[in-house]
mmCIF file of C-alpha atoms and ligand atoms in Angstrom:
data_model
loop_
_atom_site.group_PDB
_atom_site.id
_atom_site.type_symbol
_atom_site.label_atom_id
_atom_site.label_comp_id
_atom_site.label_asym_id
_atom_site.label_seq_id
_atom_site.Cartn_x
_atom_site.Cartn_y
_atom_site.Cartn_z
ATOM 1 C CA MET A 1462 36.666 -37.508 34.429
ATOM 2 C CA ARG A 1463 37.010 -40.816 36.140
ATOM 3 C CA VAL A 1464 34.208 -41.763 38.547
ATOM 4 C CA ASP A 1465 34.480 -44.806 40.806
ATOM 5 C CA VAL A 1466 31.446 -45.930 42.786
ATOM 6 C CA ILE A 1467 31.823 -48.339 45.705
ATOM 7 C CA THR A 1468 28.478 -49.928 46.506
ATOM 8 C CA ILE A 1469 26.816 -53.101 47.743
ATOM 9 C CA PHE A 1470 24.261 -52.711 44.913
ATOM 10 C CA PRO A 1471 26.210 -52.145 41.670
ATOM 11 C CA ALA A 1472 23.245 -53.320 39.569
ATOM 12 C CA MET A 1473 21.258 -50.243 40.671
ATOM 13 C CA PHE A 1474 23.519 -48.082 38.502
ATOM 14 C CA ALA A 1475 23.010 -49.987 35.245
ATOM 15 C CA SER A 1476 20.070 -48.091 33.762
ATOM 16 C CA PRO A 1477 20.673 -44.508 34.998
ATOM 17 C CA PHE A 1478 24.246 -44.651 33.738
ATOM 18 C CA ALA A 1479 23.357 -46.295 30.417
ATOM 19 C CA GLU A 1480 20.838 -43.730 29.149
ATOM 20 C CA SER A 1481 20.643 -40.192 27.896
ATOM 21 C CA ILE A 1482 23.373 -37.664 28.621
ATOM 22 C CA ILE A 1483 25.441 -39.831 30.975
ATOM 23 C CA ARG A 1484 25.567 -42.491 28.319
ATOM 24 C CA ARG A 1485 26.679 -39.946 25.743
ATOM 25 C CA ALA A 1486 29.421 -38.731 28.103
ATOM 26 C CA ARG A 1487 30.653 -42.312 28.464
ATOM 27 C CA ASP A 1488 30.442 -42.983 24.719
ATOM 28 C CA ARG A 1489 32.457 -39.822 24.026
ATOM 29 C CA GLY A 1490 35.112 -40.812 26.561
ATOM 30 C CA VAL A 1491 34.408 -37.756 28.754
ATOM 31 C CA LEU A 1492 33.303 -40.026 31.610
ATOM 32 C CA ASP A 1493 35.181 -43.179 32.624
ATOM 33 C CA LEU A 1494 32.795 -44.852 35.075
ATOM 34 C CA ARG A 1495 33.857 -47.806 37.213
ATOM 35 C CA LEU A 1496 31.583 -49.693 39.598
ATOM 36 C CA HIS A 1497 33.060 -51.610 42.528
ATOM 37 C CA ASP A 1498 31.095 -54.221 44.451
ATOM 38 C CA LEU A 1499 32.101 -53.708 48.076
ATOM 39 C CA ARG A 1500 31.726 -57.441 48.695
ATOM 40 C CA ASP A 1501 34.625 -58.083 46.297
ATOM 41 C CA TYR A 1502 36.871 -56.410 48.888
ATOM 42 C CA CYS A 1503 35.869 -58.772 51.707
ATOM 43 C CA THR A 1504 38.299 -61.544 52.619
ATOM 44 C CA ASP A 1505 35.830 -63.693 54.591
ATOM 45 C CA ARG A 1506 33.984 -66.536 52.933
ATOM 46 C CA HIS A 1507 30.529 -64.989 53.424
ATOM 47 C CA ARG A 1508 31.589 -61.552 52.175
ATOM 48 C CA VAL A 1509 30.028 -59.750 55.108
ATOM 49 C CA VAL A 1510 30.056 -55.951 54.831
ATOM 50 C CA ASP A 1511 28.355 -55.033 58.125
ATOM 51 C CA ASP A 1512 28.640 -55.860 61.808
ATOM 52 C CA TYR A 1513 27.031 -55.063 65.167
ATOM 53 C CA PRO A 1514 27.803 -51.698 66.743
ATOM 54 C CA TYR A 1515 30.180 -51.561 69.695
ATOM 55 C CA GLY A 1516 28.241 -50.307 72.665
ATOM 56 C CA GLY A 1517 25.028 -51.907 71.441
ATOM 57 C CA GLY A 1518 21.982 -50.244 69.943
ATOM 58 C CA ALA A 1519 19.817 -50.724 66.903
ATOM 59 C CA GLY A 1520 21.068 -51.309 63.366
ATOM 60 C CA MET A 1521 24.299 -52.422 61.793
ATOM 61 C CA VAL A 1522 27.512 -50.600 60.923
ATOM 62 C CA MET A 1523 29.528 -50.945 57.707
ATOM 63 C CA ARG A 1524 32.830 -52.685 58.497
ATOM 64 C CA PRO A 1525 36.018 -50.671 58.011
ATOM 65 C CA GLU A 1526 38.264 -53.315 56.374
ATOM 66 C CA PRO A 1527 36.439 -53.857 53.039
ATOM 67 C CA ALA A 1528 35.666 -50.121 52.811
ATOM 68 C CA TRP A 1529 39.331 -49.258 53.366
ATOM 69 C CA ARG A 1530 40.542 -51.749 50.759
ATOM 70 C CA ALA A 1531 37.944 -50.658 48.213
ATOM 71 C CA ILE A 1532 38.731 -46.951 48.570
ATOM 72 C CA HIS A 1533 42.478 -47.599 48.243
ATOM 73 C CA ALA A 1534 41.873 -49.759 45.164
ATOM 74 C CA ALA A 1535 39.606 -47.168 43.541
ATOM 75 C CA ARG A 1536 41.513 -43.978 44.257
ATOM 76 C CA ASP A 1537 44.143 -43.133 41.674
ATOM 77 C CA GLY A 1538 46.653 -40.954 43.523
ATOM 78 C CA ALA A 1539 47.978 -39.519 40.259
ATOM 79 C CA ARG A 1540 44.669 -37.740 39.639
ATOM 80 C CA ARG A 1541 43.409 -34.632 41.382
ATOM 81 C CA GLY A 1542 40.280 -35.889 43.046
ATOM 82 C CA ALA A 1543 38.105 -36.493 46.048
ATOM 83 C CA VAL A 1544 36.612 -39.372 48.010
ATOM 84 C CA LEU A 1545 32.956 -38.689 48.791
ATOM 85 C CA LEU A 1546 30.752 -40.418 51.324
ATOM 86 C CA THR A 1547 27.018 -40.080 50.694
ATOM 87 C CA THR A 1548 25.247 -39.688 54.018
ATOM 88 C CA PRO A 1549 22.366 -37.596 55.417
ATOM 89 C CA GLN A 1550 24.921 -36.141 57.867
ATOM 90 C CA GLY A 1551 26.948 -34.591 55.050
ATOM 91 C CA GLU A 1552 27.275 -31.081 53.689
ATOM 92 C CA ARG A 1553 24.262 -30.203 51.525
ATOM 93 C CA PHE A 1554 24.814 -30.795 47.798
ATOM 94 C CA THR A 1555 24.298 -27.667 45.690
ATOM 95 C CA GLN A 1556 24.981 -26.449 42.155
ATOM 96 C CA LYS A 1557 28.057 -24.686 43.579
ATOM 97 C CA MET A 1558 29.399 -27.999 44.870
ATOM 98 C CA ALA A 1559 28.611 -29.602 41.500
ATOM 99 C CA ARG A 1560 30.812 -26.972 39.836
ATOM 100 C CA GLU A 1561 33.623 -27.609 42.330
ATOM 101 C CA LEU A 1562 33.458 -31.365 41.807
ATOM 102 C CA ALA A 1563 33.392 -30.919 38.022
ATOM 103 C CA ALA A 1564 36.938 -29.533 38.289
ATOM 104 C CA CYS A 1565 38.237 -32.864 39.692
ATOM 105 C CA GLU A 1566 39.940 -35.538 37.610
ATOM 106 C CA GLN A 1567 38.511 -38.340 39.724
ATOM 107 C CA LEU A 1568 35.581 -38.767 42.109
ATOM 108 C CA VAL A 1569 35.291 -41.847 44.305
ATOM 109 C CA PHE A 1570 31.866 -42.400 45.857
ATOM 110 C CA PHE A 1571 31.393 -44.605 48.859
ATOM 111 C CA CYS A 1572 27.660 -45.313 49.185
ATOM 112 C CA GLY A 1573 26.713 -45.482 52.851
ATOM 113 C CA HIS A 1574 24.198 -47.984 54.251
ATOM 114 C CA TYR A 1575 22.639 -49.306 57.432
ATOM 115 C CA GLU A 1576 23.039 -47.097 60.496
ATOM 116 C CA GLY A 1577 26.271 -45.779 59.059
ATOM 117 C CA VAL A 1578 29.902 -46.445 58.356
ATOM 118 C CA ASP A 1579 32.602 -47.255 60.920
ATOM 119 C CA GLU A 1580 33.929 -43.868 61.985
ATOM 120 C CA ARG A 1581 37.510 -44.779 61.011
ATOM 121 C CA VAL A 1582 36.575 -44.945 57.314
ATOM 122 C CA ARG A 1583 36.156 -41.171 57.508
ATOM 123 C CA ALA A 1584 39.956 -40.871 57.622
ATOM 124 C CA LEU A 1585 39.931 -41.646 53.869
ATOM 125 C CA VAL A 1586 36.953 -39.417 53.020
ATOM 126 C CA ASP A 1587 37.418 -35.856 51.732
ATOM 127 C CA ARG A 1588 33.779 -34.780 51.724
ATOM 128 C CA GLU A 1589 30.579 -36.129 53.216
ATOM 129 C CA VAL A 1590 27.627 -35.145 51.079
ATOM 130 C CA SER A 1591 23.858 -35.139 51.630
ATOM 131 C CA ILE A 1592 21.435 -34.463 48.777
ATOM 132 C CA GLY A 1593 18.772 -33.087 51.112
ATOM 133 C CA ASP A 1594 17.152 -33.243 54.517
ATOM 134 C CA TYR A 1595 15.424 -36.597 54.172
ATOM 135 C CA VAL A 1596 16.604 -40.135 54.763
ATOM 136 C CA LEU A 1597 16.898 -42.562 51.860
ATOM 137 C CA THR A 1598 17.491 -46.304 52.096
ATOM 138 C CA GLY A 1599 21.117 -45.929 51.049
ATOM 139 C CA GLY A 1600 23.698 -43.730 49.383
ATOM 140 C CA GLU A 1601 23.265 -45.112 45.854
ATOM 141 C CA LEU A 1602 20.546 -42.736 44.646
ATOM 142 C CA PRO A 1603 22.441 -39.728 46.080
ATOM 143 C CA ALA A 1604 25.616 -40.870 44.259
ATOM 144 C CA MET A 1605 23.616 -41.054 41.000
ATOM 145 C CA VAL A 1606 22.158 -37.598 41.572
ATOM 146 C CA ILE A 1607 25.589 -36.100 42.209
ATOM 147 C CA VAL A 1608 27.221 -37.842 39.226
ATOM 148 C CA ASP A 1609 24.380 -36.639 36.985
ATOM 149 C CA ALA A 1610 24.667 -33.004 38.141
ATOM 150 C CA VAL A 1611 28.482 -33.029 37.806
ATOM 151 C CA VAL A 1612 28.846 -34.860 34.491
ATOM 152 C CA ARG A 1613 26.474 -32.555 32.616
ATOM 153 C CA LEU A 1614 28.830 -29.679 33.506
ATOM 154 C CA LEU A 1615 31.867 -31.342 31.908
ATOM 155 C CA PRO A 1616 33.025 -29.750 28.654
ATOM 156 C CA GLY A 1617 31.662 -31.541 25.587
ATOM 157 C CA VAL A 1618 28.753 -33.260 27.358
ATOM 158 C CA LEU A 1619 25.852 -30.886 26.640
ATOM 159 C CA GLY A 1620 25.116 -29.634 23.141
ATOM 160 C CA SER A 1621 25.343 -25.890 23.597
ATOM 161 C CA ALA A 1622 27.019 -23.638 26.145
ATOM 162 C CA ASP A 1623 23.866 -21.496 26.191
ATOM 163 C CA SER A 1624 21.772 -24.055 28.006
ATOM 164 C CA LEU A 1625 24.320 -24.066 30.833
ATOM 165 C CA ALA A 1626 24.626 -20.301 31.050
ATOM 166 C CA GLU A 1627 20.899 -19.555 31.187
ATOM 167 C CA GLU A 1628 19.594 -22.348 33.363
ATOM 168 C CA SER A 1629 18.302 -22.219 36.915
ATOM 169 C CA PHE A 1630 20.665 -21.708 39.823
ATOM 170 C CA GLY A 1631 22.563 -19.115 37.973
ATOM 171 C CA PRO A 1632 21.162 -18.186 40.699
ATOM 172 C CA LEU A 1633 17.682 -17.089 39.473
ATOM 173 C CA LEU A 1634 14.994 -19.625 38.600
ATOM 174 C CA GLU A 1635 14.181 -19.925 34.923
ATOM 175 C CA TYR A 1636 11.587 -17.890 33.052
ATOM 176 C CA PRO A 1637 8.525 -19.723 31.593
ATOM 177 C CA HIS A 1638 9.021 -21.616 28.332
ATOM 178 C CA PHE A 1639 6.539 -22.096 25.481
ATOM 179 C CA THR A 1640 6.510 -23.959 22.180
ATOM 180 C CA ARG A 1641 3.854 -24.390 19.491
ATOM 181 C CA PRO A 1642 0.871 -24.093 19.280
ATOM 182 C CA ALA A 1643 0.448 -20.371 20.035
ATOM 183 C CA GLU A 1644 -2.876 -21.155 21.694
ATOM 184 C CA PHE A 1645 -3.575 -24.360 23.620
ATOM 185 C CA GLU A 1646 -6.670 -25.273 25.662
ATOM 186 C CA GLY A 1647 -7.612 -21.586 25.775
ATOM 187 C CA MET A 1648 -4.146 -20.530 27.012
ATOM 188 C CA ALA A 1649 -2.195 -18.163 24.784
ATOM 189 C CA VAL A 1650 1.559 -17.713 24.519
ATOM 190 C CA PRO A 1651 2.476 -14.167 25.695
ATOM 191 C CA ASP A 1652 2.443 -11.769 22.709
ATOM 192 C CA VAL A 1653 5.968 -10.548 23.347
ATOM 193 C CA LEU A 1654 7.391 -14.005 22.542
ATOM 194 C CA LEU A 1655 5.704 -13.915 19.116
ATOM 195 C CA SER A 1656 6.890 -10.366 18.396
ATOM 196 C CA GLY A 1657 10.398 -11.234 17.182
ATOM 197 C CA HIS A 1658 11.662 -8.259 19.205
ATOM 198 C CA HIS A 1659 14.803 -9.701 20.797
ATOM 199 C CA ARG A 1660 15.482 -6.973 23.335
ATOM 200 C CA LYS A 1661 11.870 -6.974 24.571
ATOM 201 C CA ILE A 1662 11.906 -10.762 24.789
ATOM 202 C CA ALA A 1663 15.112 -10.707 26.846
ATOM 203 C CA GLU A 1664 13.598 -8.064 29.180
ATOM 204 C CA TRP A 1665 10.383 -10.052 29.594
ATOM 205 C CA ARG A 1666 12.320 -13.210 30.408
ATOM 206 C CA ARG A 1667 14.503 -11.463 32.973
ATOM 207 C CA CYS A 1668 11.427 -9.941 34.580
ATOM 208 C CA GLN A 1669 9.656 -13.332 34.720
ATOM 209 C CA ALA A 1670 12.747 -14.991 36.201
ATOM 210 C CA LEU A 1671 12.851 -12.339 38.915
ATOM 211 C CA ARG A 1672 9.132 -12.677 39.713
ATOM 212 C CA ARG A 1673 9.285 -16.438 39.800
ATOM 213 C CA THR A 1674 12.332 -16.409 42.058
ATOM 214 C CA LEU A 1675 10.722 -13.873 44.400
ATOM 215 C CA ARG A 1676 7.543 -15.957 44.658
ATOM 216 C CA ARG A 1677 9.071 -19.427 44.909
ATOM 217 C CA ARG A 1678 12.583 -19.006 46.266
ATOM 218 C CA PRO A 1679 13.060 -15.554 47.808
ATOM 219 C CA ASP A 1680 16.186 -16.909 49.561
ATOM 220 C CA LEU A 1681 17.924 -17.116 46.153
ATOM 221 C CA LEU A 1682 17.402 -13.426 45.384
ATOM 222 C CA ALA A 1683 19.861 -12.442 48.101
ATOM 223 C CA GLN A 1684 22.706 -14.072 46.133
ATOM 224 C CA ALA A 1685 21.620 -12.758 42.725
ATOM 225 C CA GLU A 1686 23.400 -9.915 40.985
ATOM 226 C CA LEU A 1687 20.659 -7.408 40.203
ATOM 227 C CA THR A 1688 20.829 -3.941 38.701
ATOM 228 C CA ALA A 1689 19.562 -1.045 40.797
ATOM 229 C CA ALA A 1690 16.400 -0.924 38.659
ATOM 230 C CA GLU A 1691 15.817 -4.645 39.174
ATOM 231 C CA ARG A 1692 16.274 -4.364 42.951
ATOM 232 C CA ASP A 1693 13.751 -1.543 42.871
ATOM 233 C CA LEU A 1694 11.263 -3.620 40.902
ATOM 234 C CA VAL A 1695 11.624 -6.593 43.238
ATOM 235 C CA GLU A 1696 11.158 -4.300 46.230
ATOM 236 C CA ARG A 1697 7.924 -2.933 44.730
ATOM 237 C CA TRP A 1698 6.625 -6.473 44.113
ATOM 238 C CA ARG A 1699 7.609 -7.455 47.618
ATOM 239 C CA THR A 1700 5.715 -4.605 49.217
ATOM 240 C CA GLY A 1701 2.740 -5.097 46.892
ATOM 241 C CA ALA A 1702 3.193 -1.578 45.516
ATOM 242 C CA ASP A 1703 3.384 -2.905 41.955
ATOM 243 C CA GLU A 1704 1.328 -5.850 40.751
ATOM 244 C CA ALA A 1705 2.185 -5.516 37.061
ATOM 245 C CA ASP A 1706 4.202 -8.118 35.128
HETATM 246 N N1 ADE B 2602 21.785 -41.657 52.497
HETATM 247 C C1 ADE B 2602 20.532 -41.703 52.997
HETATM 248 N N2 ADE B 2602 19.902 -40.533 52.850
HETATM 249 C C2 ADE B 2602 20.795 -39.701 52.210
HETATM 250 C C3 ADE B 2602 20.738 -38.349 51.785
HETATM 251 N N3 ADE B 2602 19.658 -37.595 51.948
HETATM 252 N N4 ADE B 2602 21.825 -37.838 51.187
HETATM 253 C C4 ADE B 2602 22.938 -38.575 51.007
HETATM 254 N N5 ADE B 2602 23.048 -39.847 51.411
HETATM 255 C C5 ADE B 2602 21.991 -40.409 52.002
#
């Protein structure tokens, strides 16, 4: 996958994109990452990327001309892809969107700043994306979050397919994990995990995932595919009729 990021702060991306799994994806040639400094697409001597808003008011607006040139320079029309604008006004980023974006051959991120981007830039944008209902200082951290969530889904990036299949947002939360020692600070690992009984372990994990999801994120249970027995169990927990694990 090719990922182009248009930003006024390209240096922010150096460390997050040079470590761990993203680095491995780049080393393996799965990810071709290109950073574009928006100021390089200015034609004025002072390389100004923002201007005052028409109509007055607080804050500055990102100018359309450098944004337009940068997006045209970055987007490779021969690749199936999307231009994304990171903004708190966008559609909420989810694991489902990460899967959709992972099917693209190119993603171009335009990192928003100031009060916003000149409205006409939106003519070149396919999706506006927010990573949550809070306001950050700019669209760089959201672009990093999205790239991270998408790249780890690309074939050949993670070690085993299992870790993708079993993880959270499948759509249940994950069951509790333990490693050695079997007892730590007076807290013991559940016996079933030491039993070597694979079917019982799988049942315990499923049960824990259901309980955890009910307690922490009941909204996710509505989308989960549960067996009739599991729905029954959840209903009994919900009504307090059954307190057992
Ligand atoms: N820019 C500022 N805040 C943001 C957010 N929550 N998501 C995406 N872009 C942003």
